[in-house]
Amino acid sequence: MPPHLKTSQPILRTYLDHAATTPLRPEAASAMRDGFQIWANPSSPHAEGRKARAALEDARARIKQALGWTGEVILTSGASEACDLALTHAKGGARLVSAVEHDAVLKAAPDAERLPVLSDGMVDADILREAIDGRGAPVVAIQQVNSETGCQQDISALAQIVHNAGGVMVVDCAQSAGKMALDPGTDMAIISAHKFGGPIGIGALLVRDFAMLQPAGGQERGYRRGTENLPGALAMAAALEACETPYVGATVLEPLEQFRQDISALGGVWLADGLAASTPYIRAVTMPAMSGSAQLMRFDMAGIAVSQGSACSSGSLRQSHVLEAMGLDSDVIARTVRVSFGWNTARADVERFCKIWLEMAQQGQST
């Protein structure tokens, strides 16, 4: 081939943005293909419809079993719809949400009182107790795992405060379902299949008791409108059943310990050090002397996909409301990126990210 017609070698791609969405598991893809063969409407009374209904209810039972959930499961189009159902239709009084909730929660309850967090990312239990005192059956939404920092809330302790006030505890489990046990203090849980290897377009609202929720009419026992996504439900069940413990193997993430030390030596910030509790599969990292947007471009050019905060807001010009709520300096926020790991992350992927990050930081210091 003439030299002028030669093409450059394709860049090796390393995907480390699993908190935004994670690749479809092969088990889920297979289940989805099977679901497309059961094409009838599950609400139809004829034989084809009954067959689809049986498959749907089997998927629902498998989802409950995989999550260890003994309550009800309302299938939705994803976490955003589940948020809306929970915060719009939950029986109760005042709505309160933590200041670090995902945009989907904040938009579902725009008038809700926002609960501040401490510098370690945790909801202040004393402030929660004071905020709901005398409010009468409050509905409180607090995430189990933060999508930008990996901070893990003490749901049991917070739920006890909410329950003592006769309230309902709504927990955003989009980043934790399939990866860790649902907290027993949860009254309603929001889950999204594409965060643990299921398809986009299917999720669920787990409800301890239907009596906690006002019916919305239509399908899903009258609590959600719209024909059920049977292929998606089957795929979500299969993806949950394929999840392992730990979600990401310890050997895969071993390089991060040395990386953490190297970051400190270069003047960077490993935000997990400032958190009271965190998960291993989401990390926020601050690089000295380089903006987060510049980092994203350079990582992408190097073939590595990371992000700068939540995918739902990373395209906006505003800074992360999560990091702002934790009291971080605006300059630190502007230089922070998120790296997140998933079910198919290999140790070599982690090592490659660490290597490129350190090279970029050293280059930034020399300019």
PDB file of C-alpha atoms in Angstrom, residues 94-348:
ATOM      1  CA  ALA A  94     -42.840  17.405  53.412  1.00  0.00           C
ATOM      2  CA  ARG A  95     -40.202  16.278  50.911  1.00  0.00           C
ATOM      3  CA  LEU A  96     -36.556  16.497  51.942  1.00  0.00           C
ATOM      4  CA  VAL A  97     -33.519  15.492  49.861  1.00  0.00           C
ATOM      5  CA  SER A  98     -29.800  15.641  50.499  1.00  0.00           C
ATOM      6  CA  ALA A  99     -27.817  18.381  48.777  1.00  0.00           C
ATOM      7  CA  VAL A 100     -25.673  15.805  46.966  1.00  0.00           C
ATOM      8  CA  GLU A 101     -28.466  13.853  45.291  1.00  0.00           C
ATOM      9  CA  HIS A 102     -28.411  13.101  41.576  1.00  0.00           C
ATOM     10  CA  ASP A 103     -30.068  15.657  39.308  1.00  0.00           C
ATOM     11  CA  ALA A 104     -32.895  13.184  38.621  1.00  0.00           C
ATOM     12  CA  VAL A 105     -33.885  13.287  42.294  1.00  0.00           C
ATOM     13  CA  LEU A 106     -33.524  17.056  42.583  1.00  0.00           C
ATOM     14  CA  LYS A 107     -35.660  17.615  39.485  1.00  0.00           C
ATOM     15  CA  ALA A 108     -38.316  15.159  40.679  1.00  0.00           C
ATOM     16  CA  ALA A 109     -38.738  17.212  43.859  1.00  0.00           C
ATOM     17  CA  PRO A 110     -37.769  20.797  42.913  1.00  0.00           C
ATOM     18  CA  ASP A 111     -39.437  22.306  45.984  1.00  0.00           C
ATOM     19  CA  ALA A 112     -37.967  19.824  48.453  1.00  0.00           C
ATOM     20  CA  GLU A 113     -35.895  21.082  51.361  1.00  0.00           C
ATOM     21  CA  ARG A 114     -32.218  20.303  50.790  1.00  0.00           C
ATOM     22  CA  LEU A 115     -30.279  18.740  53.611  1.00  0.00           C
ATOM     23  CA  PRO A 116     -26.653  19.889  53.829  1.00  0.00           C
ATOM     24  CA  VAL A 117     -23.792  17.433  54.061  1.00  0.00           C
ATOM     25  CA  LEU A 118     -20.577  17.502  56.053  1.00  0.00           C
ATOM     26  CA  SER A 119     -17.182  17.947  54.437  1.00  0.00           C
ATOM     27  CA  ASP A 120     -16.804  14.150  54.369  1.00  0.00           C
ATOM     28  CA  GLY A 121     -19.892  13.888  52.156  1.00  0.00           C
ATOM     29  CA  MET A 122     -22.178  12.448  54.822  1.00  0.00           C
ATOM     30  CA  VAL A 123     -25.654  13.730  55.600  1.00  0.00           C
ATOM     31  CA  ASP A 124     -25.609  15.359  59.050  1.00  0.00           C
ATOM     32  CA  ALA A 125     -27.869  13.196  61.223  1.00  0.00           C
ATOM     33  CA  ASP A 126     -28.483  16.009  63.696  1.00  0.00           C
ATOM     34  CA  ILE A 127     -29.589  18.380  60.943  1.00  0.00           C
ATOM     35  CA  LEU A 128     -31.882  15.691  59.498  1.00  0.00           C
ATOM     36  CA  ARG A 129     -33.439  15.105  62.910  1.00  0.00           C
ATOM     37  CA  GLU A 130     -34.009  18.826  63.378  1.00  0.00           C
ATOM     38  CA  ALA A 131     -35.337  19.315  59.829  1.00  0.00           C
ATOM     39  CA  ILE A 132     -38.070  16.683  60.126  1.00  0.00           C
ATOM     40  CA  ASP A 133     -39.071  17.455  63.694  1.00  0.00           C
ATOM     41  CA  GLY A 134     -42.784  18.215  63.711  1.00  0.00           C
ATOM     42  CA  ARG A 135     -43.094  17.919  59.911  1.00  0.00           C
ATOM     43  CA  GLY A 136     -45.478  14.949  60.038  1.00  0.00           C
ATOM     44  CA  ALA A 137     -44.673  11.807  57.981  1.00  0.00           C
ATOM     45  CA  PRO A 138     -41.868  13.340  55.878  1.00  0.00           C
ATOM     46  CA  VAL A 139     -40.623  11.721  52.661  1.00  0.00           C
ATOM     47  CA  VAL A 140     -36.818  11.785  52.690  1.00  0.00           C
ATOM     48  CA  ALA A 141     -34.620  10.880  49.702  1.00  0.00           C
ATOM     49  CA  ILE A 142     -30.955  10.030  50.314  1.00  0.00           C
ATOM     50  CA  GLN A 143     -28.667   8.097  47.986  1.00  0.00           C
ATOM     51  CA  GLN A 144     -26.836   4.963  49.083  1.00  0.00           C
ATOM     52  CA  VAL A 145     -23.756   5.714  46.947  1.00  0.00           C
ATOM     53  CA  ASN A 146     -22.886   9.048  45.365  1.00  0.00           C
ATOM     54  CA  SER A 147     -22.314   8.868  41.613  1.00  0.00           C
ATOM     55  CA  GLU A 148     -19.492  11.441  41.606  1.00  0.00           C
ATOM     56  CA  THR A 149     -17.449  10.616  44.707  1.00  0.00           C
ATOM     57  CA  GLY A 150     -18.406   7.063  45.686  1.00  0.00           C
ATOM     58  CA  CYS A 151     -19.380   8.312  49.148  1.00  0.00           C
ATOM     59  CA  GLN A 152     -21.546   5.720  50.912  1.00  0.00           C
ATOM     60  CA  GLN A 153     -24.219   7.030  53.285  1.00  0.00           C
ATOM     61  CA  ASP A 154     -25.160   5.349  56.569  1.00  0.00           C
ATOM     62  CA  ILE A 155     -28.698   4.613  55.418  1.00  0.00           C
ATOM     63  CA  SER A 156     -29.602   2.523  58.472  1.00  0.00           C
ATOM     64  CA  ALA A 157     -28.866   5.349  60.897  1.00  0.00           C
ATOM     65  CA  LEU A 158     -30.634   7.962  58.772  1.00  0.00           C
ATOM     66  CA  ALA A 159     -33.640   5.696  58.149  1.00  0.00           C
ATOM     67  CA  GLN A 160     -34.075   5.211  61.880  1.00  0.00           C
ATOM     68  CA  ILE A 161     -34.423   8.973  62.313  1.00  0.00           C
ATOM     69  CA  VAL A 162     -36.937   9.146  59.460  1.00  0.00           C
ATOM     70  CA  HIS A 163     -38.952   6.203  60.755  1.00  0.00           C
ATOM     71  CA  ASN A 164     -39.035   7.644  64.283  1.00  0.00           C
ATOM     72  CA  ALA A 165     -40.802  10.641  62.728  1.00  0.00           C
ATOM     73  CA  GLY A 166     -43.290   8.384  60.937  1.00  0.00           C
ATOM     74  CA  GLY A 167     -41.696   9.110  57.571  1.00  0.00           C
ATOM     75  CA  VAL A 168     -40.743   7.246  54.403  1.00  0.00           C
ATOM     76  CA  MET A 169     -37.123   6.591  53.444  1.00  0.00           C
ATOM     77  CA  VAL A 170     -36.506   6.743  49.678  1.00  0.00           C
ATOM     78  CA  VAL A 171     -33.030   5.540  48.698  1.00  0.00           C
ATOM     79  CA  ASP A 172     -31.416   6.130  45.310  1.00  0.00           C
ATOM     80  CA  CYS A 173     -29.682   2.799  44.718  1.00  0.00           C
ATOM     81  CA  ALA A 174     -28.746   3.437  41.077  1.00  0.00           C
ATOM     82  CA  GLN A 175     -25.032   3.164  41.919  1.00  0.00           C
ATOM     83  CA  SER A 176     -25.343   0.406  44.522  1.00  0.00           C
ATOM     84  CA  ALA A 177     -27.921  -2.129  43.295  1.00  0.00           C
ATOM     85  CA  GLY A 178     -26.201  -5.300  42.140  1.00  0.00           C
ATOM     86  CA  LYS A 179     -22.987  -4.161  43.815  1.00  0.00           C
ATOM     87  CA  MET A 180     -23.880  -4.188  47.514  1.00  0.00           C
ATOM     88  CA  ALA A 181     -26.820  -5.207  49.663  1.00  0.00           C
ATOM     89  CA  LEU A 182     -29.818  -2.916  49.856  1.00  0.00           C
ATOM     90  CA  ASP A 183     -30.018  -1.367  53.303  1.00  0.00           C
ATOM     91  CA  PRO A 184     -32.789  -2.839  55.483  1.00  0.00           C
ATOM     92  CA  GLY A 185     -33.916   0.678  56.422  1.00  0.00           C
ATOM     93  CA  THR A 186     -35.012   1.326  52.828  1.00  0.00           C
ATOM     94  CA  ASP A 187     -38.752   1.858  52.200  1.00  0.00           C
ATOM     95  CA  MET A 188     -38.410   2.643  48.487  1.00  0.00           C
ATOM     96  CA  ALA A 189     -35.365   1.965  46.317  1.00  0.00           C
ATOM     97  CA  ILE A 190     -34.572   3.449  42.912  1.00  0.00           C
ATOM     98  CA  ILE A 191     -32.615   1.185  40.562  1.00  0.00           C
ATOM     99  CA  SER A 192     -31.384   1.405  36.972  1.00  0.00           C
ATOM    100  CA  ALA A 193     -30.392  -1.661  34.939  1.00  0.00           C
ATOM    101  CA  HIS A 194     -27.698  -0.021  32.821  1.00  0.00           C
ATOM    102  CA  LYS A 195     -25.601   0.711  35.900  1.00  0.00           C
ATOM    103  CA  PHE A 196     -24.887  -2.996  36.553  1.00  0.00           C
ATOM    104  CA  GLY A 197     -24.796  -4.490  33.050  1.00  0.00           C
ATOM    105  CA  GLY A 198     -28.447  -4.469  32.033  1.00  0.00           C
ATOM    106  CA  PRO A 199     -29.866  -2.498  29.103  1.00  0.00           C
ATOM    107  CA  ILE A 200     -30.672   1.194  28.967  1.00  0.00           C
ATOM    108  CA  GLY A 201     -34.393   1.937  29.226  1.00  0.00           C
ATOM    109  CA  ILE A 202     -35.379  -0.314  32.131  1.00  0.00           C
ATOM    110  CA  GLY A 203     -35.285   0.220  35.882  1.00  0.00           C
ATOM    111  CA  ALA A 204     -37.534  -0.178  38.882  1.00  0.00           C
ATOM    112  CA  LEU A 205     -38.953   1.398  41.971  1.00  0.00           C
ATOM    113  CA  LEU A 206     -38.861  -1.069  44.837  1.00  0.00           C
ATOM    114  CA  VAL A 207     -41.626  -0.388  47.353  1.00  0.00           C
ATOM    115  CA  ARG A 208     -41.811  -2.077  50.735  1.00  0.00           C
ATOM    116  CA  ASP A 209     -45.603  -1.820  50.706  1.00  0.00           C
ATOM    117  CA  PHE A 210     -47.943  -0.480  48.014  1.00  0.00           C
ATOM    118  CA  ALA A 211     -49.807   1.325  50.806  1.00  0.00           C
ATOM    119  CA  MET A 212     -46.904   3.815  50.861  1.00  0.00           C
ATOM    120  CA  LEU A 213     -47.682   4.961  47.313  1.00  0.00           C
ATOM    121  CA  GLN A 214     -50.595   6.678  45.614  1.00  0.00           C
ATOM    122  CA  PRO A 215     -51.734   4.746  42.499  1.00  0.00           C
ATOM    123  CA  ALA A 216     -50.997   6.457  39.186  1.00  0.00           C
ATOM    124  CA  GLY A 217     -53.294   4.311  37.034  1.00  0.00           C
ATOM    125  CA  GLY A 218     -52.476   2.042  34.111  1.00  0.00           C
ATOM    126  CA  GLN A 219     -50.073  -0.916  34.260  1.00  0.00           C
ATOM    127  CA  GLU A 220     -47.865  -2.295  37.038  1.00  0.00           C
ATOM    128  CA  ARG A 221     -50.823  -2.958  39.331  1.00  0.00           C
ATOM    129  CA  GLY A 222     -52.056   0.553  38.692  1.00  0.00           C
ATOM    130  CA  TYR A 223     -48.889   2.327  39.872  1.00  0.00           C
ATOM    131  CA  ARG A 224     -47.286   3.098  36.500  1.00  0.00           C
ATOM    132  CA  ARG A 225     -48.585   3.839  33.009  1.00  0.00           C
ATOM    133  CA  GLY A 226     -47.189   2.265  29.864  1.00  0.00           C
ATOM    134  CA  THR A 227     -46.784  -1.182  28.340  1.00  0.00           C
ATOM    135  CA  GLU A 228     -44.144  -3.129  30.230  1.00  0.00           C
ATOM    136  CA  ASN A 229     -40.730  -3.621  28.629  1.00  0.00           C
ATOM    137  CA  LEU A 230     -40.587  -7.422  28.789  1.00  0.00           C
ATOM    138  CA  PRO A 231     -37.217  -7.889  26.984  1.00  0.00           C
ATOM    139  CA  GLY A 232     -35.713  -5.236  29.254  1.00  0.00           C
ATOM    140  CA  ALA A 233     -37.115  -6.837  32.399  1.00  0.00           C
ATOM    141  CA  LEU A 234     -35.711 -10.240  31.432  1.00  0.00           C
ATOM    142  CA  ALA A 235     -32.339  -8.652  30.685  1.00  0.00           C
ATOM    143  CA  MET A 236     -32.327  -6.746  33.991  1.00  0.00           C
ATOM    144  CA  ALA A 237     -33.016  -9.962  35.901  1.00  0.00           C
ATOM    145  CA  ALA A 238     -30.210 -11.759  34.059  1.00  0.00           C
ATOM    146  CA  ALA A 239     -27.765  -8.899  34.681  1.00  0.00           C
ATOM    147  CA  LEU A 240     -28.506  -8.881  38.420  1.00  0.00           C
ATOM    148  CA  GLU A 241     -28.046 -12.636  38.615  1.00  0.00           C
ATOM    149  CA  ALA A 242     -24.664 -12.267  36.906  1.00  0.00           C
ATOM    150  CA  CYS A 243     -23.381  -9.712  39.453  1.00  0.00           C
ATOM    151  CA  GLU A 244     -20.639 -11.061  41.680  1.00  0.00           C
ATOM    152  CA  THR A 245     -19.313 -10.194  45.125  1.00  0.00           C
ATOM    153  CA  PRO A 246     -17.178  -8.150  45.203  1.00  0.00           C
ATOM    154  CA  TYR A 247     -18.545  -6.304  42.188  1.00  0.00           C
ATOM    155  CA  VAL A 248     -15.020  -5.397  41.061  1.00  0.00           C
ATOM    156  CA  GLY A 249     -12.262  -7.766  42.136  1.00  0.00           C
ATOM    157  CA  ALA A 250      -9.702  -6.550  44.663  1.00  0.00           C
ATOM    158  CA  THR A 251      -6.778  -7.564  42.430  1.00  0.00           C
ATOM    159  CA  VAL A 252      -8.200  -5.442  39.600  1.00  0.00           C
ATOM    160  CA  LEU A 253      -8.081  -2.333  41.799  1.00  0.00           C
ATOM    161  CA  GLU A 254      -4.753  -3.052  43.539  1.00  0.00           C
ATOM    162  CA  PRO A 255      -2.810  -0.520  41.396  1.00  0.00           C
ATOM    163  CA  LEU A 256      -4.889   2.294  42.914  1.00  0.00           C
ATOM    164  CA  GLU A 257      -3.101   2.086  46.255  1.00  0.00           C
ATOM    165  CA  GLN A 258       0.294   2.993  44.804  1.00  0.00           C
ATOM    166  CA  PHE A 259      -1.429   5.496  42.506  1.00  0.00           C
ATOM    167  CA  ARG A 260      -2.982   7.192  45.536  1.00  0.00           C
ATOM    168  CA  GLN A 261       0.491   7.713  47.012  1.00  0.00           C
ATOM    169  CA  ASP A 262       1.885   8.967  43.703  1.00  0.00           C
ATOM    170  CA  ILE A 263      -0.953  11.481  43.419  1.00  0.00           C
ATOM    171  CA  SER A 264      -0.160  12.946  46.818  1.00  0.00           C
ATOM    172  CA  ALA A 265       3.519  13.218  45.940  1.00  0.00           C
ATOM    173  CA  LEU A 266       2.616  15.291  42.875  1.00  0.00           C
ATOM    174  CA  GLY A 267       0.287  17.587  44.791  1.00  0.00           C
ATOM    175  CA  GLY A 268      -2.941  16.027  43.572  1.00  0.00           C
ATOM    176  CA  VAL A 269      -5.963  15.107  45.679  1.00  0.00           C
ATOM    177  CA  TRP A 270      -7.459  11.634  46.119  1.00  0.00           C
ATOM    178  CA  LEU A 271     -10.915  12.688  47.279  1.00  0.00           C
ATOM    179  CA  ALA A 272     -11.696   9.321  48.850  1.00  0.00           C
ATOM    180  CA  ASP A 273      -9.241  10.204  51.642  1.00  0.00           C
ATOM    181  CA  GLY A 274     -11.636  12.899  52.815  1.00  0.00           C
ATOM    182  CA  LEU A 275     -14.744  10.705  52.794  1.00  0.00           C
ATOM    183  CA  ALA A 276     -16.141   8.995  55.866  1.00  0.00           C
ATOM    184  CA  ALA A 277     -17.024   5.896  53.818  1.00  0.00           C
ATOM    185  CA  SER A 278     -16.643   5.155  50.131  1.00  0.00           C
ATOM    186  CA  THR A 279     -17.038   2.416  47.565  1.00  0.00           C
ATOM    187  CA  PRO A 280     -14.041   1.114  45.615  1.00  0.00           C
ATOM    188  CA  TYR A 281     -15.553   1.395  42.139  1.00  0.00           C
ATOM    189  CA  ILE A 282     -16.048   5.200  41.926  1.00  0.00           C
ATOM    190  CA  ARG A 283     -13.170   7.603  42.505  1.00  0.00           C
ATOM    191  CA  ALA A 284     -12.805  11.378  42.132  1.00  0.00           C
ATOM    192  CA  VAL A 285      -9.254  12.617  41.490  1.00  0.00           C
ATOM    193  CA  THR A 286      -7.925  16.190  41.394  1.00  0.00           C
ATOM    194  CA  MET A 287      -4.933  16.957  39.204  1.00  0.00           C
ATOM    195  CA  PRO A 288      -2.640  19.908  39.925  1.00  0.00           C
ATOM    196  CA  ALA A 289      -2.336  22.611  37.258  1.00  0.00           C
ATOM    197  CA  MET A 290      -4.819  21.190  34.743  1.00  0.00           C
ATOM    198  CA  SER A 291      -8.545  21.755  34.380  1.00  0.00           C
ATOM    199  CA  GLY A 292     -10.935  18.845  34.364  1.00  0.00           C
ATOM    200  CA  SER A 293     -12.127  19.681  30.847  1.00  0.00           C
ATOM    201  CA  ALA A 294      -8.551  19.637  29.553  1.00  0.00           C
ATOM    202  CA  GLN A 295      -7.984  16.310  31.269  1.00  0.00           C
ATOM    203  CA  LEU A 296     -11.072  14.813  29.636  1.00  0.00           C
ATOM    204  CA  MET A 297      -9.854  15.816  26.179  1.00  0.00           C
ATOM    205  CA  ARG A 298      -6.372  14.443  26.768  1.00  0.00           C
ATOM    206  CA  PHE A 299      -7.670  11.207  28.254  1.00  0.00           C
ATOM    207  CA  ASP A 300     -10.003  10.767  25.300  1.00  0.00           C
ATOM    208  CA  MET A 301      -7.169  11.401  22.842  1.00  0.00           C
ATOM    209  CA  ALA A 302      -5.171   8.753  24.726  1.00  0.00           C
ATOM    210  CA  GLY A 303      -8.097   6.342  24.362  1.00  0.00           C
ATOM    211  CA  ILE A 304      -9.429   6.507  27.916  1.00  0.00           C
ATOM    212  CA  ALA A 305     -13.041   7.361  28.730  1.00  0.00           C
ATOM    213  CA  VAL A 306     -13.545   9.108  32.074  1.00  0.00           C
ATOM    214  CA  SER A 307     -15.885  11.932  33.077  1.00  0.00           C
ATOM    215  CA  GLN A 308     -16.193  15.129  35.026  1.00  0.00           C
ATOM    216  CA  GLY A 309     -19.073  14.470  37.420  1.00  0.00           C
ATOM    217  CA  SER A 310     -22.475  13.015  36.630  1.00  0.00           C
ATOM    218  CA  ALA A 311     -23.171  12.245  32.963  1.00  0.00           C
ATOM    219  CA  CYS A 312     -26.497  14.073  33.252  1.00  0.00           C
ATOM    220  CA  SER A 313     -24.767  17.362  34.043  1.00  0.00           C
ATOM    221  CA  SER A 314     -21.184  16.990  32.778  1.00  0.00           C
ATOM    222  CA  GLY A 315     -22.061  18.809  29.564  1.00  0.00           C
ATOM    223  CA  SER A 316     -23.202  21.908  31.428  1.00  0.00           C
ATOM    224  CA  LEU A 317     -20.996  24.839  32.326  1.00  0.00           C
ATOM    225  CA  ARG A 318     -21.880  24.822  36.006  1.00  0.00           C
ATOM    226  CA  GLN A 319     -19.618  23.198  38.571  1.00  0.00           C
ATOM    227  CA  SER A 320     -20.530  20.014  40.383  1.00  0.00           C
ATOM    228  CA  HIS A 321     -23.238  20.708  42.968  1.00  0.00           C
ATOM    229  CA  VAL A 322     -22.030  17.613  44.824  1.00  0.00           C
ATOM    230  CA  LEU A 323     -18.492  18.884  45.361  1.00  0.00           C
ATOM    231  CA  GLU A 324     -19.800  22.374  46.123  1.00  0.00           C
ATOM    232  CA  ALA A 325     -22.082  20.952  48.815  1.00  0.00           C
ATOM    233  CA  MET A 326     -19.053  19.269  50.390  1.00  0.00           C
ATOM    234  CA  GLY A 327     -17.381  22.684  50.665  1.00  0.00           C
ATOM    235  CA  LEU A 328     -14.548  22.048  48.217  1.00  0.00           C
ATOM    236  CA  ASP A 329     -12.732  25.034  46.750  1.00  0.00           C
ATOM    237  CA  SER A 330     -13.920  25.992  43.253  1.00  0.00           C
ATOM    238  CA  ASP A 331     -10.397  25.533  41.881  1.00  0.00           C
ATOM    239  CA  VAL A 332     -10.259  21.965  43.225  1.00  0.00           C
ATOM    240  CA  ILE A 333     -13.685  21.243  41.751  1.00  0.00           C
ATOM    241  CA  ALA A 334     -12.604  22.544  38.344  1.00  0.00           C
ATOM    242  CA  ARG A 335      -9.577  20.198  38.311  1.00  0.00           C
ATOM    243  CA  THR A 336     -11.417  17.037  39.393  1.00  0.00           C
ATOM    244  CA  VAL A 337     -12.401  14.115  37.179  1.00  0.00           C
ATOM    245  CA  ARG A 338     -14.276  10.914  37.976  1.00  0.00           C
ATOM    246  CA  VAL A 339     -13.012   7.462  37.106  1.00  0.00           C
ATOM    247  CA  SER A 340     -15.362   4.536  37.638  1.00  0.00           C
ATOM    248  CA  PHE A 341     -14.887   0.799  37.249  1.00  0.00           C
ATOM    249  CA  GLY A 342     -17.272  -1.969  36.234  1.00  0.00           C
ATOM    250  CA  TRP A 343     -17.897  -5.664  35.809  1.00  0.00           C
ATOM    251  CA  ASN A 344     -15.555  -6.008  32.792  1.00  0.00           C
ATOM    252  CA  THR A 345     -12.739  -3.716  34.000  1.00  0.00           C
ATOM    253  CA  ALA A 346      -9.355  -5.439  33.883  1.00  0.00           C
ATOM    254  CA  ARG A 347      -6.311  -4.686  36.001  1.00  0.00           C
ATOM    255  CA  ALA A 348      -4.511  -3.531  32.850  1.00  0.00           C
TER     256      ALA A 348
END
